Short mmCIF file of C-alpha atoms and ligand atoms in Angstrom, two decimals:
data_model
loop_
_atom_site.label_atom_id
_atom_site.label_comp_id
_atom_site.label_asym_id
_atom_site.label_seq_id
_atom_site.Cartn_x
_atom_site.Cartn_y
_atom_site.Cartn_z
CA MET A 30 -125.20 -6.07 85.03
CA THR A 31 -123.77 -5.66 81.38
CA PRO A 32 -120.17 -5.11 81.01
CA PRO A 33 -119.21 -1.32 79.65
CA ARG A 34 -118.71 -1.76 75.64
CA ARG A 35 -115.25 -1.99 75.26
CA ARG A 36 -113.53 0.10 72.85
CA PRO A 37 -111.17 -1.57 70.18
CA SER A 38 -108.25 -1.70 72.31
CA PHE A 39 -104.52 -1.37 70.83
CA TRP A 40 -103.53 -5.39 71.80
CA GLU A 41 -106.01 -6.54 69.38
CA PRO A 42 -106.08 -10.16 67.88
CA LYS A 43 -106.82 -8.32 64.73
CA TYR A 44 -102.91 -8.15 64.49
CA THR A 45 -101.75 -11.16 62.92
CA ASP A 46 -99.83 -14.11 65.37
CA VAL A 47 -96.21 -14.39 63.69
CA MET A 48 -95.35 -17.39 66.12
CA SER A 49 -97.71 -20.10 64.95
CA ALA A 50 -98.98 -23.06 67.52
CA ARG A 51 -96.97 -25.72 69.21
CA SER A 52 -97.51 -27.67 72.14
CA ALA A 53 -95.17 -28.08 75.15
CA PRO A 54 -94.81 -31.04 77.07
CA ALA A 55 -95.68 -31.02 80.88
CA GLY A 56 -94.16 -28.98 83.67
CA VAL A 57 -91.79 -27.47 81.07
CA THR A 58 -90.60 -23.88 82.34
CA SER A 59 -90.09 -22.45 79.32
CA ALA A 60 -91.75 -21.33 76.21
CA ASP A 61 -90.80 -22.58 72.97
CA THR A 62 -89.06 -21.30 70.17
CA ARG A 63 -92.44 -19.69 68.72
CA GLY A 64 -92.87 -17.70 72.55
CA ARG A 65 -95.76 -20.22 72.79
CA TRP A 66 -96.75 -22.41 76.02
CA GLY A 67 -98.74 -24.87 75.07
CA GLU A 68 -101.42 -22.94 72.61
CA TYR A 69 -100.81 -19.77 74.70
CA GLY A 70 -98.85 -17.34 74.87
CA GLY A 71 -97.52 -15.71 71.48
CA VAL A 72 -97.09 -12.75 70.28
CA PHE A 73 -100.20 -10.53 68.88
CA VAL A 74 -98.37 -7.25 68.29
CA PRO A 75 -98.42 -4.87 65.93
CA GLU A 76 -95.65 -4.53 63.64
CA SER A 77 -93.98 -1.51 65.01
CA LEU A 78 -93.45 -3.17 67.64
CA MET A 79 -91.86 -6.41 66.45
CA GLU A 80 -88.33 -4.85 66.58
CA ALA A 81 -87.93 -3.62 69.79
CA LEU A 82 -89.08 -7.18 70.87
CA ARG A 83 -86.83 -8.72 68.77
CA GLN A 84 -84.46 -6.83 70.39
CA LEU A 85 -85.42 -7.47 73.84
CA GLU A 86 -85.76 -11.53 73.28
CA ALA A 87 -82.02 -11.30 71.64
CA VAL A 88 -80.64 -8.91 74.55
CA ARG A 89 -82.38 -11.28 77.01
CA VAL A 90 -80.89 -15.00 75.55
CA GLU A 91 -77.72 -13.15 75.18
CA ALA A 92 -77.36 -11.48 79.12
CA TRP A 93 -78.95 -15.02 80.58
CA THR A 94 -75.89 -17.34 79.33
CA ASP A 95 -73.51 -14.09 80.55
CA PRO A 96 -71.79 -14.68 83.65
CA GLU A 97 -71.18 -11.03 84.01
CA PHE A 98 -74.71 -10.90 83.57
CA HIS A 99 -75.56 -13.01 86.32
CA ALA A 100 -72.98 -11.44 88.82
CA GLU A 101 -74.81 -8.23 88.37
CA LEU A 102 -78.23 -9.24 89.33
CA ASP A 103 -76.66 -11.92 91.97
CA ARG A 104 -75.23 -7.75 93.28
CA LEU A 105 -78.30 -6.76 93.05
CA ASN A 106 -80.53 -9.61 94.71
CA ARG A 107 -77.73 -9.60 98.04
CA GLU A 108 -77.50 -5.55 98.10
CA VAL A 109 -80.50 -3.88 96.74
CA ILE A 110 -83.52 -6.48 97.24
CA GLY A 111 -82.01 -7.74 100.47
CA ARG A 112 -82.24 -11.58 98.98
CA PRO A 113 -82.63 -13.91 100.15
CA THR A 114 -85.69 -13.47 101.91
CA PRO A 115 -85.86 -15.80 104.89
CA LEU A 116 -88.03 -19.33 104.48
CA TYR A 117 -90.01 -18.41 108.01
CA LEU A 118 -91.93 -20.96 109.95
CA ALA A 119 -95.48 -19.85 110.58
CA SER A 120 -95.52 -21.86 114.14
CA ARG A 121 -98.40 -20.08 116.42
CA LEU A 122 -100.69 -20.68 113.01
CA THR A 123 -99.51 -23.88 112.31
CA THR A 124 -100.72 -24.40 115.75
CA LYS A 125 -103.85 -22.89 115.91
CA VAL A 126 -104.59 -24.55 112.41
CA GLY A 127 -103.99 -27.67 113.63
CA GLY A 128 -102.33 -29.93 110.76
CA ALA A 129 -99.03 -29.55 108.56
CA ARG A 130 -96.21 -27.09 109.52
CA ILE A 131 -97.12 -23.64 107.69
CA TRP A 132 -93.96 -22.24 105.89
CA LEU A 133 -93.90 -18.68 104.36
CA LYS A 134 -91.37 -17.52 101.75
CA ARG A 135 -91.31 -13.68 103.09
CA GLU A 136 -91.06 -12.11 100.13
CA ASP A 137 -92.61 -8.83 101.29
CA MET A 138 -89.51 -8.51 103.22
CA ALA A 139 -88.04 -7.60 100.02
CA PHE A 140 -87.20 -4.24 98.70
CA THR A 141 -90.22 -2.06 98.47
CA GLY A 142 -92.33 -4.60 100.30
CA ALA A 143 -93.42 -7.22 97.55
CA HIS A 144 -91.56 -9.62 94.79
CA LYS A 145 -92.47 -6.87 91.63
CA ILE A 146 -88.63 -5.90 93.05
CA ASN A 147 -87.01 -9.12 92.07
CA ASN A 148 -88.44 -8.27 87.96
CA THR A 149 -88.40 -4.46 88.00
CA LEU A 150 -84.56 -3.94 88.56
CA GLY A 151 -83.81 -7.45 86.39
CA GLN A 152 -84.96 -5.31 83.31
CA LEU A 153 -83.84 -2.05 84.08
CA LEU A 154 -80.25 -3.99 83.82
CA LEU A 155 -81.80 -5.31 80.41
CA THR A 156 -82.74 -1.83 79.39
CA LEU A 157 -78.93 -0.59 79.90
CA ARG A 158 -78.17 -3.84 77.49
CA MET A 159 -80.62 -2.36 74.93
CA GLY A 160 -78.42 1.30 74.57
CA LYS A 161 -81.93 2.87 76.73
CA THR A 162 -82.19 5.42 78.02
CA ARG A 163 -85.61 5.79 79.51
CA VAL A 164 -88.74 3.04 80.99
CA LEU A 165 -92.11 3.06 81.00
CA ALA A 166 -94.35 1.41 82.75
CA GLU A 167 -98.55 1.24 83.48
CA THR A 168 -99.83 0.64 87.27
CA GLY A 169 -103.16 -0.85 88.66
CA ALA A 170 -102.57 -0.22 92.39
CA GLY A 171 -98.77 0.97 92.26
CA MET A 172 -97.35 -1.70 93.71
CA HIS A 173 -95.53 -2.26 90.35
CA GLY A 174 -95.37 1.44 89.19
CA VAL A 175 -93.59 1.81 92.95
CA ALA A 176 -90.68 -0.98 92.02
CA THR A 177 -90.46 0.24 88.66
CA ALA A 178 -89.73 4.08 89.65
CA ALA A 179 -87.52 3.18 92.53
CA ALA A 180 -85.01 0.90 89.98
CA ALA A 181 -84.93 3.68 88.12
CA ALA A 182 -84.35 5.99 90.23
CA TYR A 183 -81.17 3.54 90.98
CA PHE A 184 -79.87 3.48 87.56
CA GLY A 185 -80.58 7.54 87.19
CA ILE A 186 -82.86 6.85 84.49
CA PRO A 187 -86.34 8.75 83.80
CA CYS A 188 -89.06 7.18 84.46
CA LEU A 189 -92.79 7.43 83.02
CA VAL A 190 -95.59 5.47 84.73
CA TYR A 191 -99.04 5.68 82.87
CA MET A 192 -102.08 5.24 85.14
CA GLY A 193 -106.19 4.74 84.96
CA ALA A 194 -107.49 8.39 86.81
CA GLU A 195 -109.43 6.37 89.04
CA ASP A 196 -107.02 4.35 90.28
CA THR A 197 -104.85 7.57 91.27
CA ARG A 198 -107.40 8.71 93.69
CA ARG A 199 -107.95 5.83 95.14
CA GLN A 200 -104.30 4.71 95.47
CA SER A 201 -102.85 8.58 96.10
CA HIS A 202 -100.51 7.25 98.75
CA ASN A 203 -98.27 5.04 95.70
CA VAL A 204 -99.42 8.88 92.89
CA ALA A 205 -97.33 9.86 95.80
CA ARG A 206 -94.64 7.37 96.51
CA MET A 207 -93.46 7.86 92.53
CA LYS A 208 -93.18 10.77 92.26
CA MET A 209 -90.93 11.25 95.84
CA LEU A 210 -89.45 8.78 93.74
CA GLY A 211 -88.49 10.80 90.67
CA ALA A 212 -90.84 9.48 87.91
CA GLU A 213 -93.63 10.95 86.07
CA VAL A 214 -96.64 9.77 87.39
CA ARG A 215 -99.57 10.37 83.79
CA PRO A 216 -103.71 9.94 84.92
CA VAL A 217 -105.56 8.51 82.02
CA THR A 218 -108.73 9.58 81.60
CA ASN A 219 -109.45 6.51 79.14
CA GLY A 220 -112.16 4.51 79.65
CA SER A 221 -112.36 2.72 82.81
CA GLU A 222 -109.97 4.88 84.13
CA THR A 223 -108.23 1.92 85.16
CA LEU A 224 -105.64 -0.70 84.31
CA LYS A 225 -106.86 -1.52 81.48
CA ASP A 226 -106.70 1.30 79.99
CA ALA A 227 -103.42 2.42 81.80
CA ILE A 228 -102.21 -0.48 79.25
CA ASN A 229 -103.27 0.75 75.91
CA GLU A 230 -102.15 4.16 77.06
CA ALA A 231 -98.84 2.82 77.42
CA LEU A 232 -98.48 1.27 74.79
CA ARG A 233 -99.35 4.07 72.24
CA GLU A 234 -96.70 5.63 73.70
CA TRP A 235 -94.19 2.97 74.07
CA VAL A 236 -94.80 2.47 70.27
CA SER A 237 -93.95 6.44 69.52
CA THR A 238 -90.30 6.42 71.44
CA VAL A 239 -90.03 2.31 71.09
CA GLU A 240 -86.27 3.80 70.22
CA THR A 241 -85.02 4.90 73.77
CA THR A 242 -87.48 3.62 76.19
CA HIS A 243 -87.74 0.31 77.51
CA TYR A 244 -91.89 -0.88 78.50
CA VAL A 245 -91.74 -2.77 81.70
CA ILE A 246 -94.27 -4.98 81.53
CA GLY A 247 -95.48 -6.10 85.93
CA SER A 248 -96.28 -9.18 86.02
CA VAL A 249 -95.89 -12.77 83.11
CA VAL A 250 -98.11 -11.56 80.83
CA GLY A 251 -97.57 -9.10 77.78
CA PRO A 252 -96.22 -10.70 74.04
CA HIS A 253 -93.21 -13.03 73.75
CA PRO A 254 -90.64 -12.32 75.86
CA TYR A 255 -92.10 -10.75 78.39
CA PRO A 256 -94.12 -14.23 80.12
CA GLN A 257 -91.21 -15.75 80.10
CA MET A 258 -88.68 -12.69 80.66
CA VAL A 259 -90.78 -11.48 84.16
CA GLY A 260 -90.72 -15.56 84.99
CA ASP A 261 -87.22 -16.10 84.81
CA LEU A 262 -86.79 -12.74 86.98
CA GLN A 263 -88.90 -14.47 89.90
CA SER A 264 -87.65 -17.64 89.89
CA ILE A 265 -85.21 -15.96 92.55
CA ILE A 266 -87.85 -16.80 94.74
CA GLY A 267 -88.85 -21.13 93.79
CA ARG A 268 -84.53 -21.87 93.63
CA GLU A 269 -83.68 -19.76 96.95
CA ALA A 270 -87.42 -22.02 98.62
CA ARG A 271 -86.70 -24.56 97.82
CA GLY A 272 -82.74 -24.41 98.90
CA GLN A 273 -84.08 -23.43 102.13
CA MET A 274 -86.58 -25.92 102.70
CA LEU A 275 -84.52 -29.19 101.80
CA GLU A 276 -81.71 -27.08 104.84
CA LEU A 277 -84.18 -26.79 107.55
CA THR A 278 -86.64 -29.66 107.16
CA GLY A 279 -84.58 -31.89 105.26
CA LYS A 280 -87.16 -32.11 102.28
CA LEU A 281 -89.50 -30.96 100.05
CA PRO A 282 -93.03 -29.16 101.11
CA ASP A 283 -96.12 -31.36 100.31
CA ALA A 284 -97.85 -28.53 99.11
CA VAL A 285 -96.79 -24.83 97.64
CA VAL A 286 -99.38 -22.18 97.37
CA ALA A 287 -99.51 -18.89 95.65
CA CYS A 288 -102.08 -16.28 94.68
CA VAL A 289 -102.93 -15.73 90.92
CA GLY A 290 -103.32 -11.97 89.92
CA GLY A 291 -100.71 -11.72 86.31
CA GLY A 292 -99.49 -14.13 87.92
CA SER A 293 -95.52 -13.25 88.51
CA ASN A 294 -94.89 -14.35 92.29
CA ALA A 295 -96.46 -17.75 91.36
CA ILE A 296 -94.56 -18.80 88.65
CA GLY A 297 -92.04 -17.79 90.25
CA ILE A 298 -92.29 -19.80 93.64
CA PHE A 299 -93.63 -22.67 91.32
CA ARG A 300 -90.86 -23.03 88.93
CA GLY A 301 -88.30 -24.51 92.42
CA PHE A 302 -91.06 -27.66 92.17
CA ILE A 303 -92.38 -27.82 88.55
CA ASP A 304 -89.93 -30.74 88.07
CA ASP A 305 -91.11 -32.36 91.77
CA ALA A 306 -93.60 -34.71 90.51
CA GLY A 307 -94.49 -35.20 95.06
CA VAL A 308 -94.97 -31.44 95.51
CA ARG A 309 -98.78 -30.97 94.38
CA ILE A 310 -99.07 -26.90 93.50
CA TYR A 311 -101.56 -25.08 94.35
CA GLY A 312 -102.39 -21.15 92.40
CA VAL A 313 -104.92 -19.21 94.73
CA GLU A 314 -107.64 -16.80 92.24
CA ALA A 315 -109.58 -14.34 93.17
CA ALA A 316 -113.48 -14.44 93.33
CA GLY A 317 -114.40 -11.19 94.53
CA THR A 318 -117.28 -11.55 97.20
CA GLY A 319 -117.99 -15.37 95.35
CA ALA A 320 -121.59 -13.93 95.11
CA LYS A 321 -123.56 -15.55 92.08
CA GLY A 322 -122.89 -13.43 88.70
CA ALA A 323 -120.17 -10.36 90.58
CA PRO A 324 -117.81 -9.23 88.87
CA HIS A 325 -114.08 -11.73 90.15
CA SER A 326 -110.94 -12.00 88.65
CA ALA A 327 -111.09 -15.78 88.37
CA ALA A 328 -109.58 -15.58 84.82
CA ILE A 329 -108.26 -19.13 84.92
CA GLY A 330 -110.92 -21.12 86.85
CA LEU A 331 -114.06 -19.07 85.18
CA GLY A 332 -112.65 -17.60 82.06
CA ARG A 333 -111.93 -18.82 78.72
CA PRO A 334 -108.78 -18.64 76.20
CA GLY A 335 -108.97 -15.25 74.32
CA VAL A 336 -105.99 -12.79 73.09
CA LEU A 337 -105.35 -9.32 75.72
CA HIS A 338 -102.13 -7.76 75.75
CA GLY A 339 -100.53 -9.15 72.94
CA ALA A 340 -100.33 -13.13 73.89
CA ARG A 341 -103.21 -15.76 74.17
CA SER A 342 -104.40 -16.85 77.43
CA TYR A 343 -107.33 -17.49 79.71
CA LEU A 344 -109.42 -14.43 80.22
CA LEU A 345 -112.72 -13.17 81.48
CA GLN A 346 -114.91 -12.63 78.61
CA ASP A 347 -118.26 -12.30 77.54
CA ASN A 348 -119.71 -14.45 75.15
CA ASP A 349 -118.89 -11.57 72.35
CA GLY A 350 -115.25 -12.14 73.15
CA GLN A 351 -116.23 -8.55 74.97
CA ILE A 352 -113.76 -8.33 78.50
CA LEU A 353 -115.56 -8.29 81.65
CA PRO A 354 -114.36 -6.06 84.75
CA ALA A 355 -112.61 -7.79 86.72
CA HIS A 356 -112.91 -7.64 90.79
CA SER A 357 -111.06 -8.16 93.86
CA VAL A 358 -110.15 -6.68 97.89
CA ALA A 359 -107.07 -7.51 96.87
CA PRO A 360 -105.87 -4.52 93.98
CA GLY A 361 -102.94 -6.69 92.72
CA LEU A 362 -105.36 -9.70 91.15
CA ASP A 363 -107.71 -6.75 90.08
CA TYR A 364 -106.87 -8.00 86.13
CA PRO A 365 -109.34 -9.88 83.53
CA GLY A 366 -106.32 -12.18 82.52
CA VAL A 367 -103.50 -14.29 83.18
CA GLY A 368 -99.74 -15.10 81.83
CA PRO A 369 -99.69 -18.09 79.52
CA GLU A 370 -97.27 -20.17 81.77
CA HIS A 371 -100.43 -20.46 83.98
CA SER A 372 -102.68 -21.42 81.24
CA MET A 373 -100.92 -24.54 80.16
CA LEU A 374 -99.97 -25.46 83.10
CA LYS A 375 -104.02 -25.39 84.18
CA ASP A 376 -104.32 -27.84 81.10
CA ASN A 377 -101.13 -30.33 81.35
CA GLY A 378 -102.57 -30.68 84.95
CA ARG A 379 -99.94 -29.48 86.81
CA VAL A 380 -101.07 -26.97 88.81
CA GLN A 381 -104.10 -26.71 90.08
CA TYR A 382 -106.12 -23.39 90.70
CA LEU A 383 -108.07 -22.62 93.41
CA THR A 384 -109.77 -20.03 94.79
CA ALA A 385 -110.36 -17.14 98.02
CA THR A 386 -113.42 -14.59 98.11
CA ASP A 387 -112.81 -11.57 99.43
CA ALA A 388 -114.16 -12.42 102.97
CA ASP A 389 -111.36 -15.32 102.76
CA ALA A 390 -108.56 -13.25 101.85
CA VAL A 391 -109.64 -10.21 105.09
CA ALA A 392 -109.97 -13.35 106.81
CA ALA A 393 -106.16 -14.57 106.31
CA PHE A 394 -104.88 -11.10 106.66
CA ARG A 395 -106.93 -10.75 110.11
CA THR A 396 -105.31 -14.57 111.68
CA LEU A 397 -101.81 -14.28 110.37
CA ALA A 398 -101.15 -10.64 112.09
CA SER A 399 -102.76 -11.93 115.40
CA SER A 400 -100.87 -14.96 115.58
CA GLU A 401 -97.50 -14.03 113.59
CA GLY A 402 -97.74 -10.14 113.50
CA ILE A 403 -97.37 -10.00 110.35
CA LEU A 404 -99.73 -8.02 107.69
CA PRO A 405 -99.66 -9.42 104.41
CA ALA A 406 -100.89 -7.98 101.62
CA LEU A 407 -103.95 -8.99 100.84
CA GLU A 408 -103.47 -10.60 97.36
CA SER A 409 -101.07 -12.68 99.74
CA SER A 410 -103.88 -12.83 102.13
CA HIS A 411 -105.63 -15.13 98.98
CA ALA A 412 -102.96 -17.68 99.05
CA VAL A 413 -102.74 -18.16 103.32
CA ALA A 414 -106.40 -18.61 103.21
CA ARG A 415 -106.24 -21.58 101.01
CA GLY A 416 -103.30 -22.84 102.45
CA MET A 417 -104.14 -22.91 105.88
CA ASP A 418 -107.04 -25.56 104.73
CA LEU A 419 -104.56 -27.28 102.53
CA ALA A 420 -102.18 -27.64 106.32
CA ARG A 421 -105.65 -28.99 107.77
CA SER A 422 -106.47 -31.70 105.22
CA LEU A 423 -103.15 -32.99 105.25
CA GLY A 424 -101.98 -33.66 108.87
CA LYS A 425 -99.43 -32.70 111.15
CA ASP A 426 -96.16 -34.75 109.61
CA GLY A 427 -97.12 -32.30 106.68
CA ASP A 428 -95.29 -29.13 105.04
CA VAL A 429 -97.17 -26.83 103.28
CA LEU A 430 -95.36 -23.53 101.32
CA VAL A 431 -96.89 -20.25 101.26
CA CYS A 432 -95.58 -17.45 99.20
CA LEU A 433 -95.90 -13.83 100.95
CA SER A 434 -95.59 -12.59 98.41
CA GLY A 435 -95.87 -9.00 99.99
CA ARG A 436 -96.23 -6.93 102.53
CA GLY A 437 -100.39 -5.40 103.38
CA ASP A 438 -99.19 -1.59 105.14
CA LYS A 439 -100.40 -0.29 101.78
CA ASP A 440 -104.00 -2.32 102.64
CA VAL A 441 -104.01 -0.83 105.96
CA ASP A 442 -107.12 1.17 105.33
CA ILE A 443 -109.25 -1.43 103.21
CA VAL A 444 -109.01 -3.17 105.68
CA ALA A 445 -109.83 -0.53 108.56
CA GLY A 446 -112.95 0.07 106.25
CA MET A 447 -113.82 -3.15 105.97
CA LEU A 448 -114.15 -4.27 110.02
CA GLY A 449 -115.12 -0.81 110.58
CA LEU A 450 -111.97 0.49 112.71
C1 LIG B 503 -99.14 -7.23 91.83
C2 LIG B 503 -99.26 -7.82 93.15
C3 LIG B 503 -99.46 -9.59 93.26
C4 LIG B 503 -100.26 -9.74 91.19
O1 LIG B 503 -99.24 -9.90 91.07
P1 LIG B 503 -98.77 -11.57 90.50
O2 LIG B 503 -98.17 -10.64 89.76
O3 LIG B 503 -99.55 -12.40 90.21
O4 LIG B 503 -98.03 -12.18 91.71
C5 LIG B 503 -99.28 -10.25 94.13
N1 LIG B 503 -98.66 -10.46 95.80
C6 LIG B 503 -98.46 -8.75 95.57
C7 LIG B 503 -98.32 -7.82 97.46
C8 LIG B 503 -98.57 -7.60 94.99
O5 LIG B 503 -98.11 -6.57 94.95
#
């Protein structure tokens, strides 16, 4: 199949990268002062957005050193999100697999049902700090749109969400949720009518409203400072999990596993363990059906570096640099790129990137559901699948920590369809 010819999109490498390359040492958890992660990241945007990004970076840096900002973020984490989320010993799953203990970091128990709210509430705080009065987001499956709409409703700020028209049909339930939360949902009828087109529309809208509007990006992607900022906001997952592991087991886990779409839940949990040389870290990308030549979402495993949506990173592209369509049974993993921090962590070897197929994920979904009574998100099920393998290979004295990024209620129709239920 030949991929559809890509129209010149908004964030194209024709804009000069204002940051020049500089390499970062192995394992670092922040971009250098130019927004680079080794040779990745940067700021590939039109000049009209530079001022908004500079303002965001200035406010971010200032907020990060302000105890009042952290006090307010802590309060939101506790009172709105319900943090800390539990660290859960999956004992029946452990027995079934017959190896290392399997621990789940229960981000599925966070408000709105996934880790995305950790990021959106934090970005809303920064929106207020910048004196902006409106937020804009784009969403693929709708989970980031729902988390942004909920955060905007909490602060009483108007919210506009762009969503590919095809996605609004596939995920009509999340469209209804966003509308009920008071957001305006604008279907995008350009191109393939999916996430990539929604991102381009959101960026066009942002250019014309940048004075009053903050663009809430949903993962560790986009131009600097987004990958840094979103990673910082999600790093609460890893800080909590590290403390909880030490408290409950007296040691660190042998392995940490998370699924990788754009990569924010993974960066969130990895940041807690990057400096612990004895902890092996694994990211799991979506292999789709796994058939030769079929579309998948393994940007790190099978992609090449290039520029998309404002930053340089691993991407799915053909020999002419055309972006290839991504596929995964998990709607939240269906993205042709990945965050620049992951690209660096792949190259410096600190993190190993594995894949799981649609069938692996559905099998893991069923195993976790029947052994623990938990319906995991299909995204998270990719991490559960490889986490079970690692547990088997580690043996009984080991501990494997899996990031359960979200709950699977949103996926019951997909799984029921695949299983003929
Ligand atoms: C959106 C989503 C993901 C993928 O996003 P990352 O930025 O890679 O974390 C994973 N799991 C769930 C439950 C999601 O909603």
